[in-house]
């Protein structure tokens, strides 16, 4: 996102040194530049490849927040589908952690702000991704 992100830090890379499965990230952003909607979250990377990018914040074996971005080839481009799951079906989730995820991590106003943020974020990809792809294709072996 061109304005909302404050920091996106790799706190622990994957075993190969990249941002891949097993890496840990610290993401700080304020949807709509509104500090009342500040998101300060630590997540683990579950998958990053040509089909998907999946991250989650977990506690006691329970996913508090899980963000799945899936990519599939489509006529004239790529279909990009996002699913955010808040809470989990584990016993710990049902007993207490889902309430924490819904009231502290993503209460309704913060979730609405994040949805708008994500639409803007993904909508901006077409403004720089083709040039970045061409540049990397021309400069990497």
Coordinates of N, CA and C in Angstrom, one line a residue:
X1 N 0.9 -1.2 0.0 CA 0.0 0.0 0.0 C 0.9 1.2 0.0
X2 N 0.6 2.2 -0.8 CA 1.5 3.4 -1.0 C 1.6 4.3 0.3
X3 N 0.6 4.3 1.1 CA 0.6 5.2 2.3 C 0.4 4.6 3.6
X4 N -0.2 3.4 3.7 CA -0.6 2.9 5.0 C 0.4 2.1 5.8
X5 N 1.4 1.5 5.1 CA 2.4 0.7 5.7 C 3.5 1.5 6.4
X6 N 3.8 1.1 7.6 CA 4.9 1.7 8.4 C 6.1 0.8 8.3
X7 N 5.9 -0.5 8.5 CA 7.0 -1.4 8.6 C 6.5 -2.8 8.1
X8 N 7.4 -3.5 7.5 CA 7.2 -4.9 7.1 C 8.6 -5.5 7.3
X9 N 8.8 -6.1 8.5 CA 10.1 -6.6 8.9 C 10.1 -8.1 8.9
X10 N 11.2 -8.7 8.3 CA 11.4 -10.1 8.4 C 12.2 -10.3 9.7
X11 N 11.5 -10.8 10.7 CA 12.1 -11.0 12.1 C 12.9 -12.4 12.1
X12 N 12.5 -13.3 11.3 CA 13.2 -14.6 11.2 C 13.0 -15.1 9.8
X13 N 14.0 -15.2 9.0 CA 13.8 -15.7 7.6 C 13.6 -17.2 7.6
X14 N 13.2 -17.8 6.5 CA 13.0 -19.2 6.3 C 14.4 -19.8 6.3
X15 N 14.5 -21.1 6.4 CA 15.8 -21.8 6.4 C 16.7 -21.4 5.3
X16 N 16.2 -21.1 4.1 CA 17.0 -20.7 2.9 C 17.3 -19.2 2.9
X17 N 16.9 -18.5 4.0 CA 17.2 -17.1 4.1 C 16.2 -16.2 3.4
X18 N 15.2 -16.8 2.8 CA 14.2 -16.0 2.0 C 12.9 -15.8 2.9
X19 N 12.0 -15.0 2.3 CA 10.6 -14.9 2.9 C 9.8 -16.1 2.3
X20 N 9.8 -17.2 3.0 CA 9.1 -18.4 2.6 C 8.6 -19.1 3.8
X21 N 8.0 -20.3 3.5 CA 7.5 -21.1 4.7 C 8.4 -21.2 5.8
X22 N 7.9 -20.8 7.0 CA 8.7 -20.8 8.2 C 9.3 -19.5 8.6
X23 N 9.2 -18.5 7.7 CA 9.7 -17.2 8.1 C 8.7 -16.5 9.0
X24 N 9.2 -15.5 9.8 CA 8.3 -14.8 10.7 C 8.4 -13.3 10.3
X25 N 7.3 -12.6 10.2 CA 7.2 -11.2 9.8 C 6.6 -10.4 10.9
X26 N 6.9 -9.1 11.0 CA 6.3 -8.2 11.9 C 5.8 -7.1 10.9
X27 N 4.4 -6.9 10.9 CA 3.8 -6.0 10.0 C 3.1 -4.9 10.8
X28 N 3.4 -3.7 10.4 CA 2.8 -2.5 11.1 C 2.2 -1.6 10.0
X29 N 0.9 -1.4 10.1 CA 0.2 -0.6 9.1 C -1.0 0.1 9.8
X30 N -1.4 1.2 9.2 CA -2.6 1.9 9.7 C -3.5 2.2 8.5
X31 N -4.5 1.3 8.4 CA -5.5 1.5 7.3 C -6.1 2.9 7.3
X32 N -6.1 3.5 6.1 CA -6.6 4.9 6.0 C -5.8 5.9 6.7
X33 N -4.5 5.6 7.0 CA -3.6 6.4 7.8 C -4.2 6.8 9.1
X34 N -5.1 6.0 9.7 CA -5.8 6.3 10.9 C -5.1 5.5 12.0
X35 N -4.4 6.1 12.9 CA -3.7 5.4 14.0 C -4.6 4.7 14.9
X36 N -5.9 5.1 15.0 CA -6.9 4.3 15.8 C -7.1 2.9 15.2
X37 N -6.8 2.7 14.0 CA -7.0 1.4 13.3 C -5.6 0.7 13.2
X38 N -4.6 1.1 13.9 CA -3.3 0.5 13.8 C -3.3 -1.0 13.9
X39 N -2.6 -1.7 13.0 CA -2.5 -3.1 13.0 C -1.0 -3.3 13.2
X40 N -0.7 -4.0 14.3 CA 0.7 -4.3 14.7 C 0.7 -5.8 15.0
X41 N 1.1 -6.6 14.0 CA 0.9 -8.1 14.1 C 2.2 -8.8 13.7
X42 N 2.4 -9.9 14.3 CA 3.5 -10.8 14.0 C 2.9 -12.1 13.4
X43 N 3.4 -12.5 12.3 CA 2.8 -13.6 11.6 C 3.9 -14.6 11.1
X44 N 3.4 -15.8 10.9 CA 4.3 -16.8 10.3 C 3.9 -17.0 8.8
X45 N 4.9 -17.3 8.0 CA 4.6 -17.5 6.6 C 4.4 -19.0 6.4
X46 N 3.2 -19.4 5.9 CA 2.9 -20.8 5.7 C 3.2 -21.2 4.2
X47 N 3.0 -20.3 3.3 CA 3.2 -20.7 1.9 C 3.5 -19.4 1.1
X48 N 4.4 -19.4 0.2 CA 4.7 -18.4 -0.8 C 5.2 -19.0 -2.1
X49 N 4.3 -19.0 -3.1 CA 4.7 -19.6 -4.4 C 3.8 -19.0 -5.5
X50 N 3.8 -19.6 -6.6 CA 3.1 -19.0 -7.8 C 1.6 -19.2 -7.6
X51 N 1.2 -20.1 -6.7 CA -0.3 -20.3 -6.4 C -0.9 -19.5 -5.3
X52 N 0.0 -19.2 -4.3 CA -0.6 -18.6 -3.1 C 0.5 -18.0 -2.2
X53 N 0.0 -17.0 -1.4 CA 0.8 -16.4 -0.3 C -0.1 -16.5 1.0
X54 N 0.3 -17.3 2.0 CA -0.5 -17.5 3.1 C 0.3 -17.2 4.4
X55 N -0.3 -16.3 5.2 CA 0.3 -16.0 6.5 C -0.7 -16.2 7.6
X56 N -0.2 -16.4 8.8 CA -1.1 -16.5 10.0 C -0.5 -16.1 11.3
X57 N -1.3 -15.6 12.2 CA -0.9 -15.3 13.5 C -1.5 -16.4 14.4
X58 N -0.6 -17.1 15.1 CA -1.1 -18.3 15.9 C -0.8 -18.1 17.4
X59 N -1.6 -18.7 18.2 CA -1.4 -18.8 19.6 C -1.9 -20.1 20.1
X60 N -1.1 -20.8 20.9 CA -1.6 -22.1 21.5 C -2.1 -23.1 20.4
X61 N -1.4 -23.1 19.2 CA -1.9 -24.0 18.2 C -3.1 -23.5 17.4
X62 N -3.6 -22.3 17.7 CA -4.8 -21.8 17.2 C -4.5 -20.6 16.3
X63 N -5.1 -20.6 15.1 CA -4.9 -19.4 14.2 C -5.9 -18.3 14.6
X64 N -5.3 -17.2 15.1 CA -6.1 -16.1 15.5 C -6.6 -15.4 14.2
X65 N -5.6 -15.2 13.3 CA -5.9 -14.6 12.0 C -5.1 -15.3 10.9
X66 N -5.8 -15.7 9.8 CA -5.1 -16.3 8.7 C -5.5 -15.6 7.5
X67 N -4.5 -15.2 6.7 CA -4.7 -14.5 5.4 C -4.2 -15.4 4.3
X68 N -5.1 -15.7 3.4 CA -4.8 -16.5 2.2 C -5.0 -15.7 1.0
X69 N -4.0 -15.5 0.2 CA -4.0 -14.9 -1.1 C -3.7 -15.9 -2.2
X70 N -4.7 -16.2 -3.0 CA -4.5 -17.3 -4.1 C -4.5 -16.6 -5.4
X71 N -3.6 -17.1 -6.3 CA -3.4 -16.6 -7.6 C -3.6 -17.7 -8.7
X72 N -4.4 -17.4 -9.7 CA -4.6 -18.4 -10.8 C -4.6 -17.6 -12.1
X73 N -4.1 -18.3 -13.1 CA -4.0 -17.7 -14.4 C -5.5 -17.5 -14.9
X74 N -5.7 -16.3 -15.5 CA -7.0 -16.0 -16.1 C -6.7 -15.3 -17.5
X75 N -7.8 -15.3 -18.3 CA -7.7 -14.7 -19.6 C -7.2 -13.2 -19.4
X76 N -6.1 -12.9 -20.0 CA -5.6 -11.5 -19.9 C -4.9 -11.1 -18.6
X77 N -4.7 -12.1 -17.7 CA -4.0 -11.7 -16.5 C -4.1 -12.8 -15.4
X78 N -4.3 -12.4 -14.2 CA -4.3 -13.3 -13.0 C -5.5 -13.0 -12.2
X79 N -6.1 -14.1 -11.7 CA -7.2 -13.9 -10.7 C -6.6 -14.0 -9.4
X80 N -6.9 -13.0 -8.5 CA -6.3 -12.9 -7.2 C -7.5 -12.9 -6.2
X81 N -7.5 -14.0 -5.4 CA -8.6 -14.1 -4.4 C -8.0 -14.1 -3.0
X82 N -8.6 -13.3 -2.1 CA -8.2 -13.2 -0.7 C -9.2 -13.7 0.2
X83 N -8.8 -14.5 1.2 CA -9.7 -14.9 2.3 C -9.0 -14.6 3.6
X84 N -9.7 -13.9 4.5 CA -9.1 -13.7 5.8 C -10.1 -14.5 6.8
X85 N -9.5 -15.3 7.6 CA -10.2 -16.0 8.6 C -9.8 -15.5 10.0
X86 N -10.8 -15.1 10.7 CA -10.5 -14.6 12.1 C -11.1 -15.6 13.0
X87 N -10.2 -16.3 13.8 CA -10.6 -17.3 14.7 C -10.4 -18.7 14.1
X88 N -10.7 -19.7 15.0 CA -10.3 -21.1 14.6 C -11.3 -22.0 15.3
X89 N -11.4 -23.2 14.8 CA -12.3 -24.2 15.4 C -11.7 -25.0 16.5
X90 N -10.5 -24.8 16.9 CA -9.8 -25.5 18.0 C -10.6 -25.2 19.3
X91 N -10.3 -26.1 20.3 CA -10.9 -25.9 21.6 C -10.5 -24.5 22.2
X92 N -9.2 -24.2 22.1 CA -8.7 -22.9 22.6 C -9.4 -21.8 21.9
X93 N -9.6 -21.9 20.6 CA -10.3 -20.9 19.9 C -11.7 -20.7 20.3
X94 N -12.4 -21.8 20.4 CA -13.8 -21.7 20.8 C -14.0 -21.2 22.3
X95 N -13.1 -21.5 23.1 CA -13.2 -21.1 24.5 C -12.8 -19.7 24.8
X96 N -11.8 -19.2 24.1 CA -11.3 -17.8 24.5 C -10.7 -17.0 23.3
X97 N -9.9 -17.7 22.5 CA -9.0 -17.0 21.6 C -9.8 -16.4 20.4
X98 N -10.9 -17.0 20.0 CA -11.7 -16.3 19.0 C -12.3 -15.0 19.4
X99 N -12.7 -14.9 20.6 CA -13.2 -13.7 21.2 C -12.1 -12.6 21.2
X100 N -10.9 -13.0 21.6 CA -9.7 -12.1 21.5 C -9.4 -11.6 20.1
X101 N -9.5 -12.5 19.2 CA -9.2 -12.2 17.8 C -10.3 -11.2 17.2
X102 N -11.5 -11.4 17.6 CA -12.6 -10.5 17.1 C -12.7 -9.2 17.9
X103 N -12.3 -9.2 19.1 CA -12.4 -7.9 19.9 C -11.1 -7.1 19.9
X104 N -10.0 -7.7 19.9 CA -8.7 -7.0 20.0 C -8.0 -6.9 18.6
X105 N -7.8 -8.0 18.0 CA -7.0 -8.0 16.7 C -7.8 -7.3 15.6
X106 N -9.0 -7.7 15.4 CA -9.8 -7.2 14.3 C -11.3 -7.0 14.7
X107 N -11.5 -6.0 15.6 CA -12.9 -5.6 15.9 C -13.6 -5.1 14.6
X108 N -14.9 -4.9 14.5 CA -15.6 -4.6 13.3 C -15.0 -3.3 12.6
X109 N -14.7 -2.3 13.3 CA -14.3 -1.0 12.6 C -12.9 -1.2 12.0
X110 N -12.0 -2.0 12.7 CA -10.7 -2.2 12.2 C -10.7 -3.2 11.0
X111 N -11.6 -4.2 11.1 CA -11.8 -5.1 9.9 C -12.3 -4.3 8.7
X112 N -13.2 -3.5 8.9 CA -13.8 -2.7 7.7 C -12.6 -1.8 7.1
X113 N -11.8 -1.2 8.0 CA -10.7 -0.4 7.5 C -9.7 -1.2 6.8
X114 N -9.4 -2.4 7.3 CA -8.4 -3.3 6.7 C -9.0 -3.8 5.3
X115 N -10.2 -4.1 5.2 CA -10.8 -4.5 3.9 C -10.6 -3.5 2.9
X116 N -10.9 -2.2 3.2 CA -10.7 -1.1 2.3 C -9.2 -1.0 1.9
X117 N -8.3 -1.1 2.9 CA -6.9 -1.0 2.8 C -6.4 -2.1 1.8
X118 N -6.9 -3.3 1.9 CA -6.5 -4.4 1.1 C -7.0 -4.2 -0.3
X119 N -8.2 -3.7 -0.5 CA -8.7 -3.5 -1.9 C -7.8 -2.4 -2.6
X120 N -7.4 -1.4 -1.8 CA -6.5 -0.4 -2.4 C -5.2 -1.0 -2.7
X121 N -4.7 -1.8 -1.8 CA -3.3 -2.4 -1.9 C -3.3 -3.3 -3.2
X122 N -4.2 -4.2 -3.3 CA -4.3 -5.1 -4.5 C -4.5 -4.3 -5.7
X123 N -5.4 -3.3 -5.6 CA -5.7 -2.4 -6.8 C -4.5 -1.7 -7.3
X124 N -3.5 -1.4 -6.5 CA -2.3 -0.7 -6.9 C -1.3 -1.6 -7.6
X125 N -1.4 -2.9 -7.5 CA -0.5 -3.8 -8.1 C -0.3 -3.5 -9.6
X126 N -1.4 -3.2 -10.3 CA -1.3 -3.0 -11.8 C -0.5 -1.8 -12.1
X127 N -0.3 -0.9 -11.1 CA 0.5 0.3 -11.4 C 2.0 0.1 -11.4
X128 N 2.5 -1.0 -10.8 CA 3.9 -1.1 -10.7 C 4.4 -2.6 -11.0
X129 N 3.5 -3.6 -10.8 CA 3.9 -4.9 -11.0 C 4.4 -5.3 -12.4
X130 N 3.7 -4.9 -13.5 CA 4.2 -5.2 -14.8 C 5.7 -4.7 -15.0
X131 N 5.9 -3.4 -14.6 CA 7.2 -2.8 -14.8 C 8.3 -3.6 -14.0
X132 N 7.9 -3.9 -12.8 CA 8.9 -4.7 -11.9 C 9.2 -6.0 -12.5
X133 N 8.1 -6.7 -13.0 CA 8.3 -8.0 -13.6 C 9.3 -7.9 -14.8
X134 N 9.0 -6.9 -15.7 CA 9.9 -6.7 -16.9 C 11.3 -6.4 -16.4
X135 N 11.5 -5.5 -15.4 CA 12.8 -5.2 -15.0 C 13.6 -6.4 -14.5
X136 N 12.9 -7.2 -13.6 CA 13.6 -8.4 -13.1 C 13.9 -9.4 -14.1
X137 N 13.0 -9.5 -15.1 CA 13.2 -10.5 -16.2 C 14.4 -10.1 -17.0
X138 N 14.6 -8.8 -17.2 CA 15.8 -8.2 -18.0 C 17.1 -8.3 -17.2
X139 N 17.0 -8.3 -15.9 CA 18.3 -8.1 -15.1 C 18.7 -9.4 -14.2
X140 N 17.9 -10.4 -14.3 CA 18.2 -11.6 -13.5 C 18.5 -12.8 -14.4
X141 N 19.4 -13.6 -14.1 CA 19.7 -14.8 -14.9 C 18.6 -15.8 -14.9

